[in-house]
Amino acid sequence: MRTLLIVLGAILSLLVLAVLAGPMLVDWNAFKPRLAAAVEQATGRQLEITGDLSLSILPTPTLSAEGASLSNVAGGSEPTMVSLKTLEVQVALGPLVGGDLKIKSLVLVQPRILLERLADGRVNWDLAPPKAAPAAAPAATQAPAGQAGSTAPAQQPAAQQPAAPAASGGGGEPLSVSLQQVRIEDGTLVYRDAVAGREEKVEALNATLKADSLRGPFQIEGKAQARGTAASFTASTGQLALAGATPVTLTLTLPELGATEARFTGDLTAGEAPKAAGDLTVKGKNLLVLLDFAAPGSDLPGGLAQPFALSGRLAYGDDKLGLSAIDLSMADSAVGGKTSVTFGKPTDLEVALTVSRLDLDSLLADGGGGGQDPAPVPSFSLPAGLRASVDLQVDTLVWRREIVRQVLVNADLQDGRVALNQALALLPGGGNVVLSGNLTAEQHQPHFVGRLEATADNLRAIMGWLGVDAGAVPSDRLRRASLLANVDGTPQQASITGIDLEIDASRVTGGVALALRDRLGVGLGLTVDRINLDAYLPGGGPEAEAAQPAGKPKPAAQAQTQAQTQVQPEAKAGAGKAAEDQGQAAGQAVGQAAGQAGSPQQPAAATAPKGGVAGLLRAVDANIDLTLGQVTYNGQSARQVTLDGTLQQGRLTLRRLTVGDLAGGAFSLSGVFSGLPDAPSVEDGSFDISVTDTGRLSRLLGQPADGVLAQLGSFRASGSASGSAKGFSYNADVTALGGSIFSSGKVAGLPDQLKISDARLQASGVKGPALAKVAGLPADSPLARLDTVDLTSQFDYSAAEAHYDTRLKTLGAEFDAQGKAGDFASGLPSFDFRFAAIKDDFPALLRHLLGQSPLAPNAGKLDLRAQISGNPLQIKIADLKGDVGPTIESGTIEVALARARPFVKADLKTREIDLGRLFGDGGGGGADPAPRWSRQPIELGALRQVDAEFALDAKALRQGKLVLAPAALRGKLDGGVLTIDRLAGTFYDGRLEASGKLDASGDLAAATLAAKLAGADVGAFLHDQGSDRAKGRVDLDAELASRGNSPAALVTALGGQGKVGGELTIDVKAREEAGNVLLGILGKQVKELRGVTNPLNELFGAFAGQPGKLSGTIQVEGGVATTRDLQLAGNGARLESRGTLANLPAWTLSLNNALYKEGISDPQVEIDLTGALDQPNVRLKGTGLQITPGKSAPPAANPLEQLLQKALPGAQQQLQQPSDQLQITPDSQTDSQSDSQSQQQSSPPKPADILRGLIQGLGKKSN
C-alpha cells in the first residue's frame, strides 16, 4: 500500500502541475524518467512505461498510462514482478480547482502480479529502497485544521501515509487526497515457491474497492478463478483508527466446492505492532471436495463427503498467530484444541488437538475419493527455521467396527528433525502398540529411524479385527504375542532389524529389508527356534503341542530349547545378531538389485503383488536366509531346516535348501532356476535325500500308512538336472528296495511336445518282496515271490513314437522286449514289440510265481517268442513260437477289450502234447467216500467275465500209452456258455469225434457231451495193456447231459445214453479157456485148475479163435448207469450183463454177468457184482460150478477147487458144502492149509480189475 501511495502521489503531483501549466502545452512522456526515478528511489525497483502518458481535462480530468511494469527482485524467475496493460485515473475537477484531489476512480486493466519465494529464501515483495542512496523524505505539512480525513503524518502508520510530492513553484500547501473507487479488471496473481516446489495462480480477478477517504471505511468485493474453481470474496472495515482497533469483516465463498463459506469477524489494530483478533468460521456441505481442492491427488476417503463446520478464535499479535477454542464437527466426529505459530527465527508452531470420537468406518465407508494414481513423491524437506510440537489425542477411534482407545501422538520438530516421542494405541483384544523414533530429510527424501514395540493377549482377536481369518487355526493358538524391532525406512527402502517376535511357543529373531521400487525387493534374515505346524492346523490344539506361555525363555528353558533344536550354544546366543546382520545384508543386496529395476526418485506404491506365486515371482526380488531349528508336522519333526537363496528378475539362485534331520535322514537341494515363472530353467540343479525311516517321512508328508512311501523302507537318492522346458538333461541314483536304481536321459518339448531321448533305466538287485510291499500286493503275490530283479531299459520318446529295448532278469529267467509305441495323442497308444521269455525250468518258475505249478516237475523249459502289437483295447500276439512244456510251432492270440466282455481268440499249432509229462499222472484212490461229491458250489463266474474263440491243432495228445493223433480242438466261450464244437482225432486207429457244452450263463450250470469212437483197434489197445491174445474193432457212441452248481448236483442230475458194438477175436487154447477166464475174473493166476467139467471147458471154448460180436446199450438217469442188453456172442455161447453198471451218487453197483451155452436157457456160470464201486462183493454161481460133496479127487482132476483155494482163501470149506454157488465178500479171508507162506490179507477185486481180467483171461497165454 505504501508503494501504491507513493506512485499515486507522484502521478497526482504531475497532474496538479499539468493543470496549472496547461496540459496542451506539456509533453507528458518527458516525465517518465522522473517518475521512474521516484519509484526506484522508493522501492529499489525499476518502473518502465512502454506506452504513452496522457492527460485530459475535459469532461473529467483523466491521467492514463499504457504498458507499465515494475521489475522483479534480482534472481527472480521472471524479470517483471508487476505489469499492467492500462492505468487510468479520473479526478473530480471541482475539488481540484479548490485545492483538493478527489480521485473518482482508479482502474487497473489486466494487471499481473508475481509473488515468489526464491530458493535462497528471499521474497520479491520486499520493496526496500536502495541502502546506498537513501532518498530524503518529502516535506510533510500539517493539514488545515478541521479538514475532514486529515491526519498528521507523524501520527499515521508508515504504510498508511499517502505520498504527497511538493507542488511546483514551492511554498504551497499539500493537496488533500481522497479515493472514491478502485477497480481491477481481468487481473492475475501468481504465487511461486521455489523452496516447496509449488505454484498457485489466481486468474480472472475482478474486484472493486470503495472508500469515502483514504482512511475508510473500505468495502471490497470481487470474483476470481483459482485452480479452475470460481470464488467470490468481500471485505469491509470501519474507519481506520489512529489508535486502537479497526473492525474488519472478511468472507470467502466457494460455490463449486460444496458451497463452502469462510468468515472472519474481528478487530484489526495497526501500528508498529499490528494485531488482529476475531472469530473464524468455516462451513460447507462437502469437506471432501474442499480438501481435494486444497491437496489435489491425495486420494482421500469418500466418507469425508459430508457437511462440516469449523469455528475458533483467531488471534494475531506480537508475531504470533493462533487459533484457539477449535471446534470441528462432522457427522459423529468432533475435534477440539488449539494451534499457534510464532514467527521469528526460528518460527515456533504448537498444535494440541483432542478428538473425543473419530469414526474412521464412516469416513472410509465409500473407499477412496478420487481414485487417481498416487502422485509422485515430491522433494521432501523439513524447515530448518521451524520449531514445532504436536500433541494429538484421540479418546475413541472407531475402525473396522472395533474401538481403538487412547491414541496418543507426541512429536517435536527442531533443527530439521522430527522427534516422535511417542505414538501409542490400545488395540482391540488386549493389545497395544508403541512407536518412537526420529524423522529427518536426507537427499530430499524422508528418513525414519525408530523403535517398535507391540504386545497382544489375544492375537487371534486382533487378526480378526484386521480382517485376517484365523478360524481354521485351533482356538488355543495365536493367543499371546510380543514384538520388539528397530525400524529404519525411506520411500525407497525400509528395514526392520533386531526383530524379537514371540507367538505362542515360537520365537523369531533376525531382520527384514524392503526395497520399495516398481519391483519390490525383500531381504529376509530370520531364525525360528521351533514351530509346531500341527498345533496350527485344523484338528490341532493342546494334544498336538503342550501349552507353553509366550515370552522370553528363562535360562534353563532356553538351554532345553537349544538341546531340542540341536543348535550349538554359541551359535544360539548369536542367532539374533546373526539373523539381524543377515537381514541387513539381504536388504543391501536386494536394494542394489532393485535399484536396477526402477528410478531411485520414484518409489513404487506399497501394494501387495497379485497373482499368487506367479505374481510374486514377477513382482518381487528377494534375498533369503531362513533357519528353522525344529518344524513339527503330522507328529514328526524336521530339524535344522535352512534356506539360503536369491531371487532376482525371476532368477532364483538356491544356494542351499537343507534339512539336517528329516525322519532320521537328511535332504539338500541347490541350483539356479531362471525364467520364473513363465519359462523356467535350471542350471547345476542337484539334490540329495536319505531317509532311514520312510514311515516317519510318510507321516510327516501326510501320506497313508500303507502308501508307497511308507512301504519303501530306507532309501537314498541323489541326482542332478540342467536345462529348461525346451530341453534338459537329468540323472538320478537311488538306493532302495534292497538294490540300486539308476536313471538318466534328456527331456525336451515340455509341456505339449514332450520328447525324451537317450533315456536309460537300470535296476540291480531289487528285492521282489520289497517291490510287492511298495505296490501294496500281498506277501504271496507273484511279485513278492521274486528273489531279485535286474532291469535294463533304454528308450526314446516323442509325441509321435517311442522306441524301447528292455531286459528283465529274475528267478533265473530272462524276459526281453524290443519295439515301439505311438499314437499317444489318440488316447489309445499303439505298440509293436518283440517279446521273448527264457527259463530252463518252466514249472519251477510257475511254482515261484504262483506258489504251485499246474505243470509236472519235469514238464520242460520255457523258451517263448512272439510279436505283440495293438493298443490297450486291441492286442495281437503273433508269430508265437517256442516251448511252454509242449512246443508251439506257430500261433496267434488276439485280445479285444473294447467289448462289454473281453474277447480272446487263439489259434495254436503244436507238436505232440504229452499230458502225462505236462501235468503228471495225478493221484487217485484211497480217498474216503464222504467227500467224493462235494456240495460246494463250483466257481464258474470267470466264464461270464470273458468271451473266447479257440483252435488247437496238435500232432498228438498223449496220456501214457493213450494217444489221440493228430488232435484237433475247436470251441468258443460266449456269454458264459463254453462250447466244444469239435474234439477229433485218431484213437487206436479209430476215429474219435466229440463235442460238448457247459452253460454257466444262468444261476444253474448245464453241461452236455456227445462222443463217437468208430473202429478202434482192440488188439492195439490190449497190446499196450500187456496182452496180445485178442483183436478186433469196437465202436462207441454216447450222449450225456447234466445240470447243477456243485459236483454232487451234477452227478445226481447226470443222464443220457450210449451204445457199444464191434467184433472180438480171442486166440487161446481150449484147455486154457475156463481157468484163464475165471482167473481173469478173480484177478488171480493158478497153474492148475481142478474139478472143471468138460462142458464148462467147451462153453469157454466158444469164444476162442473166432470172432465174437459185441453189442449193447447203456442208459444213464439220475447219475445211475444201467444196461439190459450188453452181451458178447461167440460160437455156441454168449456172455450177457444186466443191471446197474454204476450208481455214481451212491458209489455202488449191482451187475449180473451170465454165461450161456447155446440151446440151454439157464446160465452155466453167473458172476454177481454188488456193493461199493471200488470194493464190490463178488458171488459166483451156476451149474458149471457143481462139485460132488465128500469125494476127494486128485489134484489134477479138480483145478477149479485149487483155483478158488489159492485165489480166494477160505473158499474151500464152502466148496465142500453141497451147493451150486460161491459167495466172495471183501472181508473173506482164511489160512491156506497147503501154503507154507505166512498169513496174508487178500485184496478184493475192483470192477476195473474184473473187466480187465475178463479180457486178459480170454486172450492171455498161460504160463
PDB file of C-alpha atoms in Angstrom, residues 299-467:
ATOM      1  CA  ASP A 299      -6.977 -39.791  -2.759  1.00  0.00           C
ATOM      2  CA  LEU A 300      -8.890 -39.010   0.396  1.00  0.00           C
ATOM      3  CA  PRO A 301     -11.618 -41.319   1.682  1.00  0.00           C
ATOM      4  CA  GLY A 302     -15.071 -40.838   0.292  1.00  0.00           C
ATOM      5  CA  GLY A 303     -16.519 -40.668   3.788  1.00  0.00           C
ATOM      6  CA  LEU A 304     -15.338 -37.073   4.022  1.00  0.00           C
ATOM      7  CA  ALA A 305     -18.010 -36.063   1.532  1.00  0.00           C
ATOM      8  CA  GLN A 306     -20.359 -34.713   4.199  1.00  0.00           C
ATOM      9  CA  PRO A 307     -21.194 -31.399   5.815  1.00  0.00           C
ATOM     10  CA  PHE A 308     -18.761 -29.880   8.279  1.00  0.00           C
ATOM     11  CA  ALA A 309     -18.368 -26.845  10.483  1.00  0.00           C
ATOM     12  CA  LEU A 310     -15.237 -25.256  11.949  1.00  0.00           C
ATOM     13  CA  SER A 311     -15.113 -22.451  14.433  1.00  0.00           C
ATOM     14  CA  GLY A 312     -12.394 -20.936  16.549  1.00  0.00           C
ATOM     15  CA  ARG A 313     -10.840 -17.830  17.954  1.00  0.00           C
ATOM     16  CA  LEU A 314      -8.231 -16.405  15.618  1.00  0.00           C
ATOM     17  CA  ALA A 315      -5.645 -14.058  17.112  1.00  0.00           C
ATOM     18  CA  TYR A 316      -2.507 -12.384  15.833  1.00  0.00           C
ATOM     19  CA  GLY A 317      -0.111 -10.219  17.721  1.00  0.00           C
ATOM     20  CA  ASP A 318       3.489  -9.968  18.675  1.00  0.00           C
ATOM     21  CA  ASP A 319       4.349 -12.068  15.645  1.00  0.00           C
ATOM     22  CA  LYS A 320       2.139 -14.899  16.890  1.00  0.00           C
ATOM     23  CA  LEU A 321      -0.842 -16.317  15.033  1.00  0.00           C
ATOM     24  CA  GLY A 322      -3.090 -18.661  16.907  1.00  0.00           C
ATOM     25  CA  LEU A 323      -6.356 -20.474  16.567  1.00  0.00           C
ATOM     26  CA  SER A 324      -7.869 -21.470  19.873  1.00  0.00           C
ATOM     27  CA  ALA A 325     -11.142 -22.909  21.052  1.00  0.00           C
ATOM     28  CA  ILE A 326     -11.166 -25.058  17.923  1.00  0.00           C
ATOM     29  CA  ASP A 327     -14.435 -26.837  17.337  1.00  0.00           C
ATOM     30  CA  LEU A 328     -14.555 -29.005  14.235  1.00  0.00           C
ATOM     31  CA  SER A 329     -17.592 -31.194  13.852  1.00  0.00           C
ATOM     32  CA  MET A 330     -18.529 -33.605  11.135  1.00  0.00           C
ATOM     33  CA  ALA A 331     -21.019 -36.435  11.483  1.00  0.00           C
ATOM     34  CA  ASP A 332     -20.143 -38.244  14.735  1.00  0.00           C
ATOM     35  CA  SER A 333     -16.583 -36.947  14.898  1.00  0.00           C
ATOM     36  CA  ALA A 334     -15.528 -33.933  16.921  1.00  0.00           C
ATOM     37  CA  VAL A 335     -12.159 -32.204  17.225  1.00  0.00           C
ATOM     38  CA  GLY A 336     -11.135 -29.608  19.796  1.00  0.00           C
ATOM     39  CA  GLY A 337      -7.933 -27.905  20.834  1.00  0.00           C
ATOM     40  CA  LYS A 338      -5.686 -25.114  19.792  1.00  0.00           C
ATOM     41  CA  THR A 339      -2.814 -24.304  17.482  1.00  0.00           C
ATOM     42  CA  SER A 340      -0.440 -21.407  17.189  1.00  0.00           C
ATOM     43  CA  VAL A 341       2.554 -20.213  15.232  1.00  0.00           C
ATOM     44  CA  THR A 342       5.078 -17.645  16.419  1.00  0.00           C
ATOM     45  CA  PHE A 343       7.027 -16.013  13.627  1.00  0.00           C
ATOM     46  CA  GLY A 344      10.668 -15.412  14.145  1.00  0.00           C
ATOM     47  CA  LYS A 345      13.995 -17.097  13.894  1.00  0.00           C
ATOM     48  CA  PRO A 346      13.096 -19.831  14.366  1.00  0.00           C
ATOM     49  CA  THR A 347       9.350 -19.911  13.920  1.00  0.00           C
ATOM     50  CA  ASP A 348       7.529 -21.869  16.601  1.00  0.00           C
ATOM     51  CA  LEU A 349       4.468 -23.999  15.868  1.00  0.00           C
ATOM     52  CA  GLU A 350       2.363 -25.604  18.530  1.00  0.00           C
ATOM     53  CA  VAL A 351      -0.532 -27.976  17.865  1.00  0.00           C
ATOM     54  CA  ALA A 352      -2.613 -29.547  20.606  1.00  0.00           C
ATOM     55  CA  LEU A 353      -5.721 -31.340  19.460  1.00  0.00           C
ATOM     56  CA  THR A 354      -8.128 -33.612  21.238  1.00  0.00           C
ATOM     57  CA  VAL A 355     -10.542 -35.812  19.368  1.00  0.00           C
ATOM     58  CA  SER A 356     -13.257 -37.217  21.552  1.00  0.00           C
ATOM     59  CA  ARG A 357     -14.506 -39.612  18.883  1.00  0.00           C
ATOM     60  CA  LEU A 358     -13.266 -40.306  15.394  1.00  0.00           C
ATOM     61  CA  ASP A 359     -15.315 -42.726  13.283  1.00  0.00           C
ATOM     62  CA  LEU A 360     -12.978 -43.955  10.583  1.00  0.00           C
ATOM     63  CA  ASP A 361     -15.524 -46.521   9.413  1.00  0.00           C
ATOM     64  CA  SER A 362     -17.844 -43.709   8.466  1.00  0.00           C
ATOM     65  CA  LEU A 363     -15.058 -41.760   6.808  1.00  0.00           C
ATOM     66  CA  LEU A 364     -13.765 -44.777   4.898  1.00  0.00           C
ATOM     67  CA  ALA A 365     -17.151 -46.268   4.064  1.00  0.00           C
ATOM     68  CA  ASP A 366     -17.027 -45.196   0.420  1.00  0.00           C
ATOM     69  CA  GLY A 367     -13.373 -46.094  -0.142  1.00  0.00           C
ATOM     70  CA  GLY A 368     -11.048 -43.666  -1.831  1.00  0.00           C
ATOM     71  CA  GLY A 369     -12.097 -40.321  -3.062  1.00  0.00           C
ATOM     72  CA  GLY A 370     -10.705 -39.591  -6.454  1.00  0.00           C
ATOM     73  CA  GLY A 371      -9.402 -42.998  -7.380  1.00  0.00           C
ATOM     74  CA  GLN A 372      -6.452 -41.365  -9.116  1.00  0.00           C
ATOM     75  CA  ASP A 373      -2.961 -42.781  -9.311  1.00  0.00           C
ATOM     76  CA  PRO A 374      -0.755 -41.635  -6.445  1.00  0.00           C
ATOM     77  CA  ALA A 375       1.190 -38.533  -7.240  1.00  0.00           C
ATOM     78  CA  PRO A 376       4.970 -38.843  -7.369  1.00  0.00           C
ATOM     79  CA  VAL A 377       6.633 -38.202  -4.056  1.00  0.00           C
ATOM     80  CA  PRO A 378       7.785 -34.570  -4.146  1.00  0.00           C
ATOM     81  CA  SER A 379      11.083 -33.373  -2.865  1.00  0.00           C
ATOM     82  CA  PHE A 380      10.878 -33.641   0.898  1.00  0.00           C
ATOM     83  CA  SER A 381      12.398 -31.261   3.380  1.00  0.00           C
ATOM     84  CA  LEU A 382      11.927 -30.192   6.963  1.00  0.00           C
ATOM     85  CA  PRO A 383      12.189 -26.470   7.583  1.00  0.00           C
ATOM     86  CA  ALA A 384      15.333 -25.672   9.492  1.00  0.00           C
ATOM     87  CA  GLY A 385      13.863 -22.396  10.761  1.00  0.00           C
ATOM     88  CA  LEU A 386      10.796 -24.002  12.296  1.00  0.00           C
ATOM     89  CA  ARG A 387      10.290 -25.456  15.716  1.00  0.00           C
ATOM     90  CA  ALA A 388       7.100 -27.370  16.298  1.00  0.00           C
ATOM     91  CA  SER A 389       5.399 -29.548  18.837  1.00  0.00           C
ATOM     92  CA  VAL A 390       2.361 -31.696  18.158  1.00  0.00           C
ATOM     93  CA  ASP A 391       0.252 -33.310  20.797  1.00  0.00           C
ATOM     94  CA  LEU A 392      -2.677 -35.316  19.385  1.00  0.00           C
ATOM     95  CA  GLN A 393      -5.055 -37.361  21.481  1.00  0.00           C
ATOM     96  CA  VAL A 394      -7.936 -39.461  20.209  1.00  0.00           C
ATOM     97  CA  ASP A 395     -10.064 -40.834  23.006  1.00  0.00           C
ATOM     98  CA  THR A 396     -12.118 -43.200  20.872  1.00  0.00           C
ATOM     99  CA  LEU A 397     -11.194 -44.303  17.384  1.00  0.00           C
ATOM    100  CA  VAL A 398     -13.766 -46.449  15.589  1.00  0.00           C
ATOM    101  CA  TRP A 399     -12.165 -48.572  12.895  1.00  0.00           C
ATOM    102  CA  ARG A 400     -13.289 -51.850  11.402  1.00  0.00           C
ATOM    103  CA  ARG A 401     -16.261 -51.933  13.809  1.00  0.00           C
ATOM    104  CA  GLU A 402     -13.978 -52.058  16.820  1.00  0.00           C
ATOM    105  CA  ILE A 403     -12.764 -49.368  19.188  1.00  0.00           C
ATOM    106  CA  VAL A 404      -9.139 -48.299  19.445  1.00  0.00           C
ATOM    107  CA  ARG A 405      -8.626 -46.352  22.619  1.00  0.00           C
ATOM    108  CA  GLN A 406      -6.168 -43.771  23.906  1.00  0.00           C
ATOM    109  CA  VAL A 407      -4.472 -42.980  20.639  1.00  0.00           C
ATOM    110  CA  LEU A 408      -1.662 -40.600  21.533  1.00  0.00           C
ATOM    111  CA  VAL A 409       0.856 -38.900  19.263  1.00  0.00           C
ATOM    112  CA  ASN A 410       3.511 -36.625  20.694  1.00  0.00           C
ATOM    113  CA  ALA A 411       6.179 -35.221  18.379  1.00  0.00           C
ATOM    114  CA  ASP A 412       8.600 -32.297  18.184  1.00  0.00           C
ATOM    115  CA  LEU A 413      10.294 -30.628  15.220  1.00  0.00           C
ATOM    116  CA  GLN A 414      13.582 -28.877  15.774  1.00  0.00           C
ATOM    117  CA  ASP A 415      16.713 -28.269  13.727  1.00  0.00           C
ATOM    118  CA  GLY A 416      15.219 -30.032  10.731  1.00  0.00           C
ATOM    119  CA  ARG A 417      14.401 -33.196  12.681  1.00  0.00           C
ATOM    120  CA  VAL A 418      11.092 -34.596  13.865  1.00  0.00           C
ATOM    121  CA  ALA A 419      11.327 -36.477  17.125  1.00  0.00           C
ATOM    122  CA  LEU A 420       8.403 -38.856  17.509  1.00  0.00           C
ATOM    123  CA  ASN A 421       8.492 -39.052  21.255  1.00  0.00           C
ATOM    124  CA  GLN A 422       5.627 -41.434  21.467  1.00  0.00           C
ATOM    125  CA  ALA A 423       2.844 -42.823  19.347  1.00  0.00           C
ATOM    126  CA  LEU A 424       0.722 -45.415  21.047  1.00  0.00           C
ATOM    127  CA  ALA A 425      -2.711 -47.012  20.946  1.00  0.00           C
ATOM    128  CA  LEU A 426      -4.668 -49.635  22.851  1.00  0.00           C
ATOM    129  CA  LEU A 427      -5.904 -52.153  20.317  1.00  0.00           C
ATOM    130  CA  PRO A 428      -8.971 -54.382  20.491  1.00  0.00           C
ATOM    131  CA  GLY A 429      -8.336 -57.764  22.066  1.00  0.00           C
ATOM    132  CA  GLY A 430      -5.993 -56.543  24.764  1.00  0.00           C
ATOM    133  CA  GLY A 431      -3.168 -55.398  22.532  1.00  0.00           C
ATOM    134  CA  ASN A 432      -1.089 -52.265  22.408  1.00  0.00           C
ATOM    135  CA  VAL A 433       1.458 -50.766  20.053  1.00  0.00           C
ATOM    136  CA  VAL A 434       4.123 -48.143  20.738  1.00  0.00           C
ATOM    137  CA  LEU A 435       6.280 -46.403  18.134  1.00  0.00           C
ATOM    138  CA  SER A 436       9.039 -43.872  18.703  1.00  0.00           C
ATOM    139  CA  GLY A 437      11.887 -42.502  16.635  1.00  0.00           C
ATOM    140  CA  ASN A 438      13.227 -39.668  14.523  1.00  0.00           C
ATOM    141  CA  LEU A 439      12.269 -38.384  11.089  1.00  0.00           C
ATOM    142  CA  THR A 440      14.819 -36.470   9.034  1.00  0.00           C
ATOM    143  CA  ALA A 441      15.177 -35.322   5.462  1.00  0.00           C
ATOM    144  CA  GLU A 442      18.066 -36.901   3.584  1.00  0.00           C
ATOM    145  CA  GLN A 443      18.690 -36.241  -0.087  1.00  0.00           C
ATOM    146  CA  HIS A 444      15.248 -34.604  -0.287  1.00  0.00           C
ATOM    147  CA  GLN A 445      13.540 -37.759   0.975  1.00  0.00           C
ATOM    148  CA  PRO A 446      12.081 -38.595   4.399  1.00  0.00           C
ATOM    149  CA  HIS A 447      14.050 -40.980   6.568  1.00  0.00           C
ATOM    150  CA  PHE A 448      12.587 -42.522   9.719  1.00  0.00           C
ATOM    151  CA  VAL A 449      14.568 -44.432  12.344  1.00  0.00           C
ATOM    152  CA  GLY A 450      12.716 -45.737  15.334  1.00  0.00           C
ATOM    153  CA  ARG A 451      11.693 -48.480  17.697  1.00  0.00           C
ATOM    154  CA  LEU A 452       8.502 -50.544  17.534  1.00  0.00           C
ATOM    155  CA  GLU A 453       7.006 -52.409  20.452  1.00  0.00           C
ATOM    156  CA  ALA A 454       3.772 -54.381  20.430  1.00  0.00           C
ATOM    157  CA  THR A 455       2.071 -56.922  22.646  1.00  0.00           C
ATOM    158  CA  ALA A 456      -1.161 -58.871  22.405  1.00  0.00           C
ATOM    159  CA  ASP A 457      -3.017 -61.012  24.913  1.00  0.00           C
ATOM    160  CA  ASN A 458      -5.318 -62.300  22.172  1.00  0.00           C
ATOM    161  CA  LEU A 459      -3.577 -62.174  18.821  1.00  0.00           C
ATOM    162  CA  ARG A 460      -6.366 -64.019  17.002  1.00  0.00           C
ATOM    163  CA  ALA A 461      -8.808 -61.293  18.098  1.00  0.00           C
ATOM    164  CA  ILE A 462      -6.532 -58.621  16.632  1.00  0.00           C
ATOM    165  CA  MET A 463      -6.148 -60.660  13.440  1.00  0.00           C
ATOM    166  CA  GLY A 464      -9.907 -60.985  13.180  1.00  0.00           C
ATOM    167  CA  TRP A 465     -10.230 -57.242  13.679  1.00  0.00           C
ATOM    168  CA  LEU A 466      -7.761 -56.668  10.837  1.00  0.00           C
ATOM    169  CA  GLY A 467      -9.706 -58.988   8.545  1.00  0.00           C
TER     170      GLY A 467
END
